[in-house]
């Protein structure tokens, strides 16, 4: 029987600085939004653009690296998987949030030195001059979703649809 595939690949710009919190066990977890843009010509030949917002979650060393090196507007490449969480809000209504659990991340902006160093167990830089911030997946491909137990989701809504204040 065929297995399903849950894989996400995104290239976009951070909509906010990473926010790092810690689980009761002291495990760092970072959350931030990522904007991806698409453009096309409509039937009248007019150029149209749309920004899609994605909620990203990074665990452990990746979370710490994101907090240290990533800022609003930075361009990154991420690979991960979709995860939907649910909780009851203060009024007792069931709420849902779908987010991307990042398993691999690469900074695409240059850092002045002209190249980047690798972080995580895999180490090294990828082609393209960015820095590779792997989540320590060597030797079995850890899934970071299991550490979510006991953490409360951020109930704040995604960024507004006003794209005029985006730094890119």
PDB file of C-alpha atoms in Angstrom:
ATOM      1  CA  UNK A   1       0.000   0.000   0.000  1.00  0.00           C
ATOM      2  CA  UNK A   2       1.305   3.472  -0.910  1.00  0.00           C
ATOM      3  CA  UNK A   3       2.256   5.857   1.856  1.00  0.00           C
ATOM      4  CA  UNK A   4       1.289   9.504   1.882  1.00  0.00           C
ATOM      5  CA  UNK A   5       3.754  12.351   1.429  1.00  0.00           C
ATOM      6  CA  UNK A   6       3.839  15.424   3.646  1.00  0.00           C
ATOM      7  CA  UNK A   7       6.598  17.701   2.341  1.00  0.00           C
ATOM      8  CA  UNK A   8       6.708  21.466   2.013  1.00  0.00           C
ATOM      9  CA  UNK A   9       9.367  23.529   0.233  1.00  0.00           C
ATOM     10  CA  UNK A  10       9.178  27.312   0.484  1.00  0.00           C
ATOM     11  CA  UNK A  11      11.349  30.268  -0.462  1.00  0.00           C
ATOM     12  CA  UNK A  12      10.211  33.545   0.988  1.00  0.00           C
ATOM     13  CA  UNK A  13      10.823  36.490   3.280  1.00  0.00           C
ATOM     14  CA  UNK A  14      10.320  36.629   7.042  1.00  0.00           C
ATOM     15  CA  UNK A  15       7.297  38.720   8.001  1.00  0.00           C
ATOM     16  CA  UNK A  16       8.541  39.094  11.570  1.00  0.00           C
ATOM     17  CA  UNK A  17      11.584  38.429  13.718  1.00  0.00           C
ATOM     18  CA  UNK A  18      11.610  34.859  15.086  1.00  0.00           C
ATOM     19  CA  UNK A  19      10.027  34.571  18.540  1.00  0.00           C
ATOM     20  CA  UNK A  20      11.641  31.876  20.693  1.00  0.00           C
ATOM     21  CA  UNK A  21       9.860  30.292  23.653  1.00  0.00           C
ATOM     22  CA  UNK A  22      10.801  27.287  25.737  1.00  0.00           C
ATOM     23  CA  UNK A  23       8.837  24.146  26.554  1.00  0.00           C
ATOM     24  CA  UNK A  24       8.553  23.128  30.226  1.00  0.00           C
ATOM     25  CA  UNK A  25      11.508  20.798  29.547  1.00  0.00           C
ATOM     26  CA  UNK A  26      13.620  23.743  28.336  1.00  0.00           C
ATOM     27  CA  UNK A  27      13.471  22.904  24.612  1.00  0.00           C
ATOM     28  CA  UNK A  28      13.595  26.061  22.447  1.00  0.00           C
ATOM     29  CA  UNK A  29      10.881  26.533  19.825  1.00  0.00           C
ATOM     30  CA  UNK A  30      10.762  29.443  17.375  1.00  0.00           C
ATOM     31  CA  UNK A  31       7.721  30.772  15.550  1.00  0.00           C
ATOM     32  CA  UNK A  32       7.551  33.306  12.738  1.00  0.00           C
ATOM     33  CA  UNK A  33       5.666  34.057   9.549  1.00  0.00           C
ATOM     34  CA  UNK A  34       7.045  33.643   6.046  1.00  0.00           C
ATOM     35  CA  UNK A  35       5.677  35.460   2.997  1.00  0.00           C
ATOM     36  CA  UNK A  36       5.783  33.898  -0.448  1.00  0.00           C
ATOM     37  CA  UNK A  37       4.843  35.939  -3.496  1.00  0.00           C
ATOM     38  CA  UNK A  38       3.421  34.972  -6.836  1.00  0.00           C
ATOM     39  CA  UNK A  39       2.618  37.111  -9.838  1.00  0.00           C
ATOM     40  CA  UNK A  40       0.763  36.565 -13.087  1.00  0.00           C
ATOM     41  CA  UNK A  41      -0.885  38.454 -15.917  1.00  0.00           C
ATOM     42  CA  UNK A  42      -4.672  38.506 -15.834  1.00  0.00           C
ATOM     43  CA  UNK A  43      -6.896  38.149 -18.916  1.00  0.00           C
ATOM     44  CA  UNK A  44      -6.451  41.875 -19.663  1.00  0.00           C
ATOM     45  CA  UNK A  45      -2.654  41.590 -19.518  1.00  0.00           C
ATOM     46  CA  UNK A  46      -2.432  43.441 -16.205  1.00  0.00           C
ATOM     47  CA  UNK A  47       0.203  42.215 -13.787  1.00  0.00           C
ATOM     48  CA  UNK A  48      -1.322  40.811 -10.601  1.00  0.00           C
ATOM     49  CA  UNK A  49       0.483  39.848  -7.389  1.00  0.00           C
ATOM     50  CA  UNK A  50      -0.508  37.867  -4.332  1.00  0.00           C
ATOM     51  CA  UNK A  51       1.295  37.297  -1.048  1.00  0.00           C
ATOM     52  CA  UNK A  52       0.649  34.068   0.834  1.00  0.00           C
ATOM     53  CA  UNK A  53       1.545  33.842   4.536  1.00  0.00           C
ATOM     54  CA  UNK A  54       2.876  30.671   6.158  1.00  0.00           C
ATOM     55  CA  UNK A  55       3.394  30.041   9.872  1.00  0.00           C
ATOM     56  CA  UNK A  56       6.755  28.338  10.557  1.00  0.00           C
ATOM     57  CA  UNK A  57       7.910  26.395  13.616  1.00  0.00           C
ATOM     58  CA  UNK A  58      11.537  25.489  14.345  1.00  0.00           C
ATOM     59  CA  UNK A  59      12.827  23.355  17.203  1.00  0.00           C
ATOM     60  CA  UNK A  60      16.020  23.040  19.251  1.00  0.00           C
ATOM     61  CA  UNK A  61      19.230  24.365  17.691  1.00  0.00           C
ATOM     62  CA  UNK A  62      17.388  25.589  14.599  1.00  0.00           C
ATOM     63  CA  UNK A  63      15.224  27.783  16.827  1.00  0.00           C
ATOM     64  CA  UNK A  64      18.273  29.305  18.496  1.00  0.00           C
ATOM     65  CA  UNK A  65      20.034  29.874  15.154  1.00  0.00           C
ATOM     66  CA  UNK A  66      16.905  31.494  13.713  1.00  0.00           C
ATOM     67  CA  UNK A  67      16.681  33.859  16.674  1.00  0.00           C
ATOM     68  CA  UNK A  68      20.348  34.792  16.328  1.00  0.00           C
ATOM     69  CA  UNK A  69      20.623  35.236  12.558  1.00  0.00           C
ATOM     70  CA  UNK A  70      17.176  35.828  11.052  1.00  0.00           C
ATOM     71  CA  UNK A  71      15.377  39.157  10.996  1.00  0.00           C
ATOM     72  CA  UNK A  72      12.198  40.496   9.414  1.00  0.00           C
ATOM     73  CA  UNK A  73      12.625  40.653   5.635  1.00  0.00           C
ATOM     74  CA  UNK A  74      15.377  37.999   5.423  1.00  0.00           C
ATOM     75  CA  UNK A  75      15.041  35.583   2.483  1.00  0.00           C
ATOM     76  CA  UNK A  76      15.223  31.891   3.392  1.00  0.00           C
ATOM     77  CA  UNK A  77      14.644  28.456   1.902  1.00  0.00           C
ATOM     78  CA  UNK A  78      12.880  25.902   4.094  1.00  0.00           C
ATOM     79  CA  UNK A  79      11.889  22.265   3.824  1.00  0.00           C
ATOM     80  CA  UNK A  80       9.471  20.762   6.266  1.00  0.00           C
ATOM     81  CA  UNK A  81       6.074  19.209   6.796  1.00  0.00           C
ATOM     82  CA  UNK A  82       2.565  20.495   7.408  1.00  0.00           C
ATOM     83  CA  UNK A  83       1.086  20.068  10.862  1.00  0.00           C
ATOM     84  CA  UNK A  84      -2.345  21.163  12.076  1.00  0.00           C
ATOM     85  CA  UNK A  85      -2.901  21.855  15.763  1.00  0.00           C
ATOM     86  CA  UNK A  86      -6.190  22.370  17.524  1.00  0.00           C
ATOM     87  CA  UNK A  87      -7.131  23.924  20.864  1.00  0.00           C
ATOM     88  CA  UNK A  88     -10.088  25.451  22.633  1.00  0.00           C
ATOM     89  CA  UNK A  89      -9.952  29.240  22.889  1.00  0.00           C
ATOM     90  CA  UNK A  90     -11.049  31.273  25.911  1.00  0.00           C
ATOM     91  CA  UNK A  91     -14.700  31.123  24.825  1.00  0.00           C
ATOM     92  CA  UNK A  92     -14.554  27.335  24.422  1.00  0.00           C
ATOM     93  CA  UNK A  93     -14.577  27.427  20.621  1.00  0.00           C
ATOM     94  CA  UNK A  94     -12.384  24.877  18.820  1.00  0.00           C
ATOM     95  CA  UNK A  95      -9.562  26.618  16.917  1.00  0.00           C
ATOM     96  CA  UNK A  96      -7.175  25.204  14.311  1.00  0.00           C
ATOM     97  CA  UNK A  97      -3.799  26.330  12.992  1.00  0.00           C
ATOM     98  CA  UNK A  98      -1.836  24.768  10.162  1.00  0.00           C
ATOM     99  CA  UNK A  99       1.890  25.437  10.252  1.00  0.00           C
ATOM    100  CA  UNK A 100       5.094  24.255   8.632  1.00  0.00           C
ATOM    101  CA  UNK A 101       7.398  22.310  10.941  1.00  0.00           C
ATOM    102  CA  UNK A 102      10.810  23.155   9.484  1.00  0.00           C
ATOM    103  CA  UNK A 103      13.270  20.278   9.133  1.00  0.00           C
ATOM    104  CA  UNK A 104      15.883  22.085   7.019  1.00  0.00           C
ATOM    105  CA  UNK A 105      16.573  25.783   6.514  1.00  0.00           C
ATOM    106  CA  UNK A 106      18.979  27.789   4.382  1.00  0.00           C
ATOM    107  CA  UNK A 107      19.619  31.538   4.524  1.00  0.00           C
ATOM    108  CA  UNK A 108      19.596  33.007   1.031  1.00  0.00           C
ATOM    109  CA  UNK A 109      20.690  36.575   1.842  1.00  0.00           C
ATOM    110  CA  UNK A 110      24.420  37.254   1.717  1.00  0.00           C
ATOM    111  CA  UNK A 111      26.004  37.938   5.093  1.00  0.00           C
ATOM    112  CA  UNK A 112      28.768  40.291   4.053  1.00  0.00           C
ATOM    113  CA  UNK A 113      31.484  37.614   4.191  1.00  0.00           C
ATOM    114  CA  UNK A 114      30.261  36.235   0.873  1.00  0.00           C
ATOM    115  CA  UNK A 115      29.521  32.765   2.194  1.00  0.00           C
ATOM    116  CA  UNK A 116      27.974  30.968   5.072  1.00  0.00           C
ATOM    117  CA  UNK A 117      28.867  28.297   7.517  1.00  0.00           C
ATOM    118  CA  UNK A 118      26.768  25.254   8.270  1.00  0.00           C
ATOM    119  CA  UNK A 119      24.963  24.443  11.485  1.00  0.00           C
ATOM    120  CA  UNK A 120      23.478  21.208  12.714  1.00  0.00           C
ATOM    121  CA  UNK A 121      24.715  17.641  12.476  1.00  0.00           C
ATOM    122  CA  UNK A 122      24.945  17.633   8.695  1.00  0.00           C
ATOM    123  CA  UNK A 123      27.135  20.767   8.599  1.00  0.00           C
ATOM    124  CA  UNK A 124      28.557  22.419   5.496  1.00  0.00           C
ATOM    125  CA  UNK A 125      27.083  24.931   3.101  1.00  0.00           C
ATOM    126  CA  UNK A 126      24.765  24.195   0.260  1.00  0.00           C
ATOM    127  CA  UNK A 127      25.263  25.380  -3.262  1.00  0.00           C
ATOM    128  CA  UNK A 128      24.022  28.910  -3.759  1.00  0.00           C
ATOM    129  CA  UNK A 129      26.087  30.683  -1.116  1.00  0.00           C
ATOM    130  CA  UNK A 130      23.586  30.497   1.721  1.00  0.00           C
ATOM    131  CA  UNK A 131      24.003  29.026   5.156  1.00  0.00           C
ATOM    132  CA  UNK A 132      22.565  25.603   5.902  1.00  0.00           C
ATOM    133  CA  UNK A 133      20.839  25.321   9.263  1.00  0.00           C
ATOM    134  CA  UNK A 134      19.882  21.653   9.365  1.00  0.00           C
ATOM    135  CA  UNK A 135      17.919  20.460  12.317  1.00  0.00           C
ATOM    136  CA  UNK A 136      20.227  17.619  13.204  1.00  0.00           C
ATOM    137  CA  UNK A 137      18.478  15.097  10.993  1.00  0.00           C
ATOM    138  CA  UNK A 138      21.510  12.942  10.311  1.00  0.00           C
ATOM    139  CA  UNK A 139      21.203   9.359  11.440  1.00  0.00           C
ATOM    140  CA  UNK A 140      17.495   8.798  11.247  1.00  0.00           C
ATOM    141  CA  UNK A 141      15.617  11.982  10.405  1.00  0.00           C
ATOM    142  CA  UNK A 142      14.206  13.243  13.676  1.00  0.00           C
ATOM    143  CA  UNK A 143      10.677  14.555  13.685  1.00  0.00           C
ATOM    144  CA  UNK A 144      10.244  17.593  15.870  1.00  0.00           C
ATOM    145  CA  UNK A 145       6.440  17.393  16.061  1.00  0.00           C
ATOM    146  CA  UNK A 146       6.430  15.158  19.135  1.00  0.00           C
ATOM    147  CA  UNK A 147       7.853  17.844  21.397  1.00  0.00           C
ATOM    148  CA  UNK A 148       4.778  20.035  20.946  1.00  0.00           C
ATOM    149  CA  UNK A 149       2.873  18.432  23.823  1.00  0.00           C
ATOM    150  CA  UNK A 150       2.267  20.836  26.645  1.00  0.00           C
ATOM    151  CA  UNK A 151       2.880  24.013  24.666  1.00  0.00           C
ATOM    152  CA  UNK A 152       0.033  26.432  24.073  1.00  0.00           C
ATOM    153  CA  UNK A 153      -0.428  27.821  20.555  1.00  0.00           C
ATOM    154  CA  UNK A 154      -0.067  31.501  19.845  1.00  0.00           C
ATOM    155  CA  UNK A 155      -3.629  32.752  19.412  1.00  0.00           C
ATOM    156  CA  UNK A 156      -2.582  35.862  17.489  1.00  0.00           C
ATOM    157  CA  UNK A 157      -3.918  36.093  13.938  1.00  0.00           C
ATOM    158  CA  UNK A 158      -1.608  36.023  10.936  1.00  0.00           C
ATOM    159  CA  UNK A 159      -0.298  39.348   9.641  1.00  0.00           C
ATOM    160  CA  UNK A 160      -2.841  41.671   8.058  1.00  0.00           C
ATOM    161  CA  UNK A 161      -3.360  41.701   4.318  1.00  0.00           C
ATOM    162  CA  UNK A 162      -1.689  45.122   4.076  1.00  0.00           C
ATOM    163  CA  UNK A 163       1.464  44.383   2.077  1.00  0.00           C
ATOM    164  CA  UNK A 164       2.593  48.038   1.984  1.00  0.00           C
ATOM    165  CA  UNK A 165       4.713  47.713   5.124  1.00  0.00           C
ATOM    166  CA  UNK A 166       6.659  44.642   3.949  1.00  0.00           C
ATOM    167  CA  UNK A 167      10.432  45.190   3.795  1.00  0.00           C
ATOM    168  CA  UNK A 168      10.818  43.428   0.426  1.00  0.00           C
TER     169      UNK A 168
END
